[in-house]
XYZ file of C-alpha atoms in Angstrom:
454
model
C 200.276 -88.829 -172.178
C 196.741 -87.068 -170.617
C 193.709 -89.385 -170.317
C 190.320 -87.850 -170.726
C 187.940 -90.756 -170.409
C 186.773 -91.659 -166.984
C 185.565 -94.793 -165.905
C 181.686 -95.565 -165.617
C 181.602 -94.837 -161.833
C 183.465 -91.674 -161.982
C 181.575 -88.430 -163.165
C 182.236 -86.394 -166.465
C 185.007 -84.058 -166.867
C 184.455 -81.070 -169.030
C 187.436 -80.865 -171.760
C 186.625 -77.524 -174.069
C 188.111 -78.512 -176.889
C 186.167 -82.069 -176.767
C 182.715 -80.047 -175.719
C 184.006 -77.473 -178.683
C 184.201 -80.150 -181.031
C 181.602 -82.357 -180.772
C 178.645 -79.940 -178.392
C 178.423 -82.963 -175.690
C 180.879 -83.820 -172.429
C 183.408 -86.214 -172.677
C 181.947 -90.024 -172.957
C 182.983 -92.479 -170.497
C 185.870 -95.184 -171.217
C 184.555 -98.242 -172.652
C 181.634 -100.327 -172.896
C 181.970 -103.959 -171.620
C 179.573 -107.333 -172.851
C 178.199 -107.476 -169.628
C 176.691 -103.342 -170.395
C 175.795 -104.347 -173.402
C 173.645 -107.122 -172.037
C 171.930 -104.393 -169.606
C 171.576 -101.969 -172.482
C 170.592 -104.599 -174.629
C 167.728 -106.120 -172.271
C 166.227 -102.608 -171.497
C 165.750 -102.163 -174.984
C 163.782 -105.755 -175.347
C 161.969 -104.798 -172.361
C 160.050 -101.897 -173.946
C 158.423 -104.026 -176.550
C 156.992 -106.138 -173.391
C 153.726 -103.877 -172.282
C 152.071 -106.408 -169.803
C 152.096 -104.917 -166.236
C 154.434 -106.078 -163.945
C 152.581 -104.758 -160.905
C 149.743 -102.406 -161.532
C 150.688 -100.150 -163.976
C 154.265 -100.788 -163.031
C 156.048 -102.293 -166.217
C 159.059 -104.641 -166.887
C 161.482 -101.717 -168.540
C 160.228 -99.468 -165.473
C 162.145 -101.909 -163.579
C 165.354 -102.560 -165.597
C 165.264 -98.381 -166.807
C 165.614 -97.953 -163.068
C 168.479 -100.346 -162.588
C 170.279 -98.788 -166.013
C 169.724 -95.309 -165.135
C 171.331 -95.762 -161.866
C 174.360 -97.598 -163.222
C 175.048 -94.590 -165.768
C 173.860 -92.184 -163.362
C 176.450 -89.490 -164.186
C 175.892 -89.503 -168.004
C 172.202 -88.777 -167.431
C 173.096 -85.962 -164.813
C 175.409 -84.419 -167.122
C 173.344 -84.977 -169.822
C 170.720 -82.887 -168.565
C 173.175 -80.025 -167.634
C 174.524 -79.864 -171.262
C 174.809 -76.558 -172.284
C 174.283 -77.995 -176.205
C 170.763 -77.433 -177.987
C 169.955 -81.274 -177.098
C 170.480 -80.456 -173.038
C 168.675 -76.947 -173.301
C 165.727 -78.281 -175.255
C 165.634 -81.382 -172.957
C 165.647 -79.288 -169.860
C 162.738 -77.221 -171.045
C 160.722 -80.179 -171.995
C 161.104 -81.455 -168.742
C 160.088 -78.641 -166.997
C 156.970 -78.307 -168.941
C 156.112 -81.812 -168.089
C 156.738 -81.491 -164.314
C 154.316 -77.957 -164.611
C 151.776 -80.313 -166.535
C 151.774 -82.882 -163.692
C 151.318 -80.143 -161.256
C 148.736 -78.835 -163.053
C 146.686 -82.537 -163.464
C 147.176 -82.901 -159.821
C 145.494 -79.291 -158.965
C 142.857 -80.033 -161.423
C 142.156 -83.915 -160.530
C 144.003 -84.640 -157.189
C 142.703 -88.291 -156.818
C 145.149 -89.953 -154.860
C 145.236 -93.099 -157.331
C 145.213 -90.711 -160.622
C 148.161 -88.572 -159.049
C 150.255 -91.770 -158.256
C 149.966 -92.841 -161.959
C 150.608 -89.396 -163.328
C 154.161 -89.496 -160.953
C 155.003 -93.178 -162.145
C 154.039 -91.794 -165.862
C 156.194 -88.647 -165.105
C 158.912 -90.723 -163.715
C 158.827 -93.048 -166.720
C 158.852 -90.055 -168.922
C 162.314 -89.157 -167.518
C 163.789 -92.620 -168.177
C 163.027 -92.181 -171.739
C 164.650 -89.089 -171.866
C 167.607 -90.995 -169.548
C 167.244 -93.662 -172.446
C 168.279 -91.236 -175.001
C 171.415 -89.595 -173.500
C 172.602 -93.164 -172.374
C 172.835 -94.593 -175.809
C 173.673 -91.613 -177.199
C 176.824 -90.593 -175.006
C 178.118 -94.380 -174.419
C 181.395 -94.892 -176.492
C 180.401 -97.588 -178.786
C 182.345 -98.808 -181.957
C 180.379 -99.941 -185.144
C 180.449 -103.397 -184.107
C 178.584 -102.681 -180.704
C 176.298 -100.722 -182.472
C 175.208 -103.079 -185.105
C 174.659 -105.456 -182.103
C 172.479 -102.911 -180.423
C 170.494 -102.421 -183.709
C 170.480 -106.370 -184.155
C 168.579 -106.317 -180.917
C 165.775 -103.670 -181.925
C 165.360 -105.867 -185.079
C 165.218 -109.148 -182.462
C 162.890 -107.567 -180.317
C 160.517 -106.806 -182.823
C 160.851 -109.986 -184.860
C 160.106 -111.892 -181.610
C 156.770 -109.926 -181.349
C 156.059 -110.555 -184.854
C 155.959 -114.288 -184.308
C 154.391 -114.329 -181.169
C 151.807 -112.142 -183.153
C 151.464 -114.708 -185.866
C 151.261 -117.782 -183.333
C 148.463 -116.115 -181.310
C 146.692 -115.358 -184.848
C 146.825 -119.008 -185.561
C 145.389 -119.988 -181.996
C 148.999 -121.396 -180.925
C 149.602 -118.834 -178.225
C 146.673 -117.244 -176.223
C 145.888 -113.555 -176.174
C 147.618 -112.092 -172.842
C 145.193 -109.310 -171.802
C 142.341 -109.687 -169.364
C 138.606 -109.887 -169.992
C 138.203 -106.243 -168.196
C 140.752 -105.131 -170.570
C 138.868 -106.639 -173.519
C 135.726 -104.874 -172.227
C 137.318 -101.325 -172.419
C 138.392 -101.617 -175.997
C 135.548 -103.863 -177.345
C 137.956 -106.006 -179.278
C 141.604 -107.205 -178.950
C 143.823 -107.753 -181.347
C 146.408 -110.111 -181.471
C 149.244 -107.472 -180.403
C 151.876 -110.134 -178.744
C 152.800 -108.424 -175.582
C 153.332 -104.664 -177.127
C 150.024 -103.493 -175.348
C 146.200 -103.081 -176.037
C 146.058 -101.108 -179.001
C 146.803 -102.084 -182.047
C 148.241 -98.903 -183.052
C 151.590 -100.231 -181.153
C 151.848 -103.045 -183.591
C 152.258 -100.477 -186.405
C 155.074 -97.963 -183.935
C 157.003 -100.886 -183.047
C 157.235 -102.713 -186.407
C 158.233 -99.586 -188.026
C 161.386 -99.265 -185.878
C 161.660 -103.295 -186.164
C 162.022 -102.604 -190.015
C 164.042 -99.697 -190.190
C 166.668 -101.404 -188.340
C 166.439 -104.588 -190.370
C 166.470 -102.845 -193.734
C 169.371 -100.565 -192.197
C 171.758 -103.325 -191.333
C 170.567 -104.678 -195.166
C 171.921 -102.256 -196.820
C 175.243 -101.942 -195.043
C 176.772 -104.696 -196.605
C 178.016 -106.364 -193.685
C 176.010 -109.217 -193.599
C 176.110 -112.329 -195.602
C 173.900 -112.353 -199.132
C 172.229 -115.437 -198.049
C 171.663 -113.819 -194.340
C 170.158 -110.596 -196.254
C 167.913 -112.929 -198.048
C 166.686 -114.428 -195.323
C 165.757 -111.077 -193.174
C 164.267 -109.385 -196.029
C 162.581 -112.639 -197.121
C 161.308 -114.010 -193.497
C 162.153 -111.187 -190.924
C 160.069 -108.053 -193.005
C 157.203 -110.094 -194.374
C 156.605 -111.110 -190.506
C 156.848 -107.781 -189.375
C 154.721 -106.181 -191.985
C 151.928 -109.135 -191.297
C 152.400 -108.126 -187.647
C 152.033 -104.038 -188.674
C 148.817 -105.080 -190.582
C 147.079 -107.663 -188.218
C 145.351 -105.204 -186.279
C 143.786 -103.194 -189.609
C 145.131 -100.045 -188.361
C 144.603 -97.720 -191.255
C 148.319 -95.774 -189.404
C 150.180 -98.822 -190.927
C 149.434 -98.191 -194.722
C 150.219 -94.649 -193.963
C 153.625 -95.573 -192.241
C 154.149 -97.975 -195.385
C 153.457 -95.317 -198.014
C 155.691 -92.914 -195.904
C 158.733 -95.290 -195.401
C 158.865 -96.317 -199.040
C 158.913 -92.868 -200.466
C 161.365 -91.912 -198.644
C 163.354 -94.637 -199.090
C 162.524 -94.762 -203.154
C 163.774 -91.111 -203.122
C 167.030 -91.614 -201.254
C 168.537 -95.061 -202.599
C 169.246 -96.038 -206.167
C 169.470 -99.881 -205.450
C 165.984 -100.869 -204.496
C 166.702 -104.926 -205.584
C 166.383 -106.213 -201.926
C 162.960 -104.156 -201.077
C 161.649 -105.034 -204.012
C 162.370 -108.808 -203.235
C 160.342 -108.089 -200.270
C 157.180 -108.228 -202.476
C 157.436 -111.841 -204.153
C 158.917 -113.387 -201.316
C 156.103 -111.842 -198.764
C 153.318 -113.606 -200.956
C 155.700 -117.046 -200.492
C 155.679 -116.751 -196.911
C 152.044 -115.587 -196.907
C 150.644 -118.383 -198.832
C 153.146 -120.619 -197.038
C 151.975 -119.885 -193.677
C 148.453 -118.663 -194.448
C 149.202 -114.917 -193.415
C 146.291 -113.275 -195.669
C 148.207 -109.857 -195.686
C 146.434 -109.407 -199.378
C 143.030 -109.691 -197.614
C 143.861 -107.386 -194.748
C 145.017 -104.588 -196.664
C 141.966 -105.320 -199.112
C 139.608 -105.176 -196.107
C 141.249 -102.127 -194.427
C 140.895 -100.351 -197.684
C 137.383 -101.434 -198.296
C 135.946 -101.054 -194.874
C 137.577 -98.171 -194.219
C 138.221 -95.965 -197.117
C 136.084 -97.033 -200.063
C 132.918 -97.877 -198.409
C 132.720 -94.721 -196.412
C 133.482 -92.299 -199.619
C 130.935 -90.358 -200.411
C 130.943 -88.543 -203.986
C 130.806 -84.534 -204.097
C 131.835 -83.777 -200.450
C 134.425 -81.486 -200.199
C 137.433 -80.588 -198.375
C 137.386 -81.057 -194.623
C 133.895 -82.992 -195.040
C 135.969 -85.611 -197.217
C 137.730 -86.516 -194.667
C 135.494 -86.549 -192.092
C 133.811 -89.169 -193.991
C 136.299 -91.404 -194.489
C 137.011 -90.979 -190.668
C 134.554 -89.182 -188.579
C 135.778 -89.950 -184.883
C 139.330 -88.053 -185.257
C 137.778 -84.666 -187.263
C 135.280 -84.533 -184.835
C 137.756 -85.070 -182.030
C 139.809 -82.037 -183.431
C 136.950 -79.829 -184.020
C 135.579 -80.093 -180.150
C 139.116 -79.771 -179.113
C 140.243 -76.865 -180.986
C 136.510 -75.401 -180.169
C 137.069 -76.031 -176.221
C 140.875 -74.439 -176.461
C 139.314 -71.359 -177.955
C 136.506 -70.836 -175.218
C 139.317 -71.761 -172.264
C 142.432 -69.457 -173.187
C 144.033 -70.525 -169.698
C 143.763 -74.078 -170.664
C 145.186 -72.674 -174.131
C 147.879 -71.422 -172.301
C 148.999 -73.681 -169.688
C 147.247 -76.575 -170.547
C 144.997 -79.427 -168.684
C 147.916 -81.303 -167.325
C 149.675 -84.041 -168.188
C 147.801 -87.338 -168.573
C 144.533 -85.504 -168.241
C 143.223 -84.953 -171.730
C 139.759 -85.340 -170.257
C 140.057 -82.085 -168.340
C 139.773 -80.054 -171.304
C 135.835 -80.860 -171.374
C 135.554 -81.702 -174.873
C 132.651 -83.890 -174.460
C 134.459 -86.759 -172.956
C 137.011 -86.697 -175.420
C 140.217 -88.871 -173.858
C 143.068 -88.560 -176.473
C 143.373 -86.036 -179.299
C 144.791 -88.736 -181.879
C 147.300 -86.024 -182.968
C 150.709 -85.551 -181.650
C 150.894 -81.852 -181.911
C 147.312 -81.299 -180.729
C 147.560 -83.860 -177.742
C 150.775 -81.826 -176.512
C 148.667 -78.439 -176.730
C 145.683 -79.488 -175.018
C 147.653 -81.047 -171.926
C 150.829 -78.734 -171.794
C 149.306 -75.382 -173.430
C 151.269 -73.181 -175.775
C 154.928 -73.124 -174.679
C 154.712 -76.664 -173.592
C 154.067 -77.406 -177.570
C 156.698 -74.785 -178.459
C 159.384 -76.909 -176.238
C 158.574 -80.210 -177.160
C 158.273 -79.116 -181.391
C 161.778 -77.730 -180.511
C 162.855 -81.092 -178.726
C 162.096 -83.124 -182.334
C 163.295 -80.421 -184.115
C 166.732 -80.865 -182.225
C 166.549 -84.634 -182.697
C 165.661 -84.268 -186.370
C 168.811 -82.080 -186.624
C 171.292 -84.265 -184.884
C 170.372 -87.082 -187.057
C 170.234 -85.173 -190.460
C 173.910 -83.138 -189.737
C 175.525 -86.023 -187.847
C 178.958 -86.928 -189.847
C 179.304 -90.161 -191.027
C 182.765 -91.336 -193.208
C 181.274 -94.365 -195.155
C 178.357 -95.725 -196.912
C 177.332 -97.932 -194.604
C 177.144 -95.111 -192.062
C 175.317 -92.790 -194.009
C 173.040 -95.666 -194.838
C 172.415 -96.277 -190.684
C 171.274 -92.651 -190.809
C 169.265 -92.284 -193.615
C 166.944 -95.311 -192.094
C 166.930 -93.422 -188.759
C 165.723 -90.457 -190.608
C 163.031 -92.429 -192.470
C 162.079 -93.881 -188.954
C 161.586 -90.236 -187.434
C 160.301 -88.638 -190.504
C 157.467 -91.508 -190.627
C 157.071 -90.919 -186.808
C 156.032 -86.838 -187.003
C 153.889 -88.107 -190.276
C 151.497 -90.369 -188.172
C 151.764 -88.311 -185.489
C 149.237 -86.118 -187.265
C 146.965 -89.003 -186.429
C 148.135 -90.471 -183.464
C 150.293 -89.608 -180.371
C 153.195 -91.609 -181.698
C 155.858 -89.780 -179.600
C 154.020 -89.179 -177.078
C 153.759 -91.382 -173.637
C 150.353 -91.778 -173.460
C 148.540 -94.885 -172.039
C 148.149 -96.901 -175.248
C 151.712 -96.693 -176.278
C 153.472 -97.141 -172.918
C 157.275 -97.892 -173.716
C 157.521 -96.812 -177.438
C 159.038 -93.584 -176.669
C 161.825 -94.940 -175.028
C 162.104 -97.566 -177.832
C 162.239 -94.904 -180.534
C 164.256 -92.643 -178.394
C 166.900 -95.157 -178.308
C 166.767 -96.100 -181.737
C 167.517 -92.610 -182.878
C 170.345 -92.232 -180.516
C 171.695 -95.344 -182.291
C 171.312 -94.529 -185.474
C 172.630 -91.018 -184.629
C 175.543 -92.296 -182.963
C 179.029 -90.625 -183.875
C 180.414 -94.240 -182.825
C 179.588 -94.960 -186.583
C 183.038 -92.838 -187.711
C 186.348 -93.973 -188.015
C 187.387 -91.872 -185.438
C 184.128 -91.014 -183.193
C 185.969 -89.530 -180.329
C 188.252 -86.665 -180.426
C 191.054 -87.043 -178.059
C 192.512 -83.367 -176.853
C 195.192 -82.678 -174.562
C 197.218 -85.440 -175.533
C 200.964 -84.836 -175.495
């Protein structure tokens, strides 16, 4: 009998039959309990936005340890001849070129150090995708990993609730507060309230995917839907970010289209009201405030098309118009970009961020960078959509993975949802890890084909 499953300390051995059927290199032998602990700690650390040392985060440190542990998997993943490997290499090349351009344009030592750290962090995000995608998790281990996603987001949601109640202080300094003007209760997710929306989208999708797999007891499902989901909904809306309403609308629409039995989702509404009343979360008041102050009061009758949008949210359309005008004026930036983490280098009236995923990539990495990034997103989408699942449970896991991904693409119209911008450090790795787990072939009964066995 020929064994094509090397240990974690060995490099991959290419097997033609496996590669032809699955499209990637043969995975390692197994995932032990302690390796699962390490991977779980890495996932949880992505939700801790506090600096460990200057711009260095906790997930940078744990990520470096984990990547070194699985270095052969990472190297093999970047060398793959599959579509994922090819697009990942191109995206990595474009980001590396973007860093060189940013260094040439700015050149300040502190800026160079920060940009190089963020490039290394970006490669750690890609490594998370490759590691979680390649390791041979079984279905039980995959559910444990998804529970870690749920628990990490729920822990932050509880922390946000305690901060709102005044029981836990905010963790951000006065200097940081001066930058943003107002710091919402965000737990340790980061200064920008967009973090709450993005992380809680993952938390809700992960939680509902477990609820609908039928593996949890009915009483546990009730607790998850009746307590966990309202907590995360509250955490999403506490910052009064309109992206939260957009995310909920997109998620609800996709789930309603794809599923026929919505009884547990319907239960979220009355149970949320009960939790809201008992804890004084004021979810309804926050939604009403967002609608009243950020939509109703800004609506101007008689304005056509783009003018209506600009009236509803003057900063974003203004930023988009200034950025596009500068790109037209400077074809060189349009071609090669202003450089990674150097949106200000566009010179669009002091604009520091595009507030649009696709525009932001275009400005910083140029046309080729945008094309590579879109190709990478397309490969991720197709890998999720085309994954073979042999049970209702696994297909629902995939469905909620797609729900997350489509929601992020829609939110990308208004924010840098899948881009390693300063305000959302850590989220890209968190999201890519979840996408890898949701689309993992370990959900099938026979995830790995043994070839060459006699």
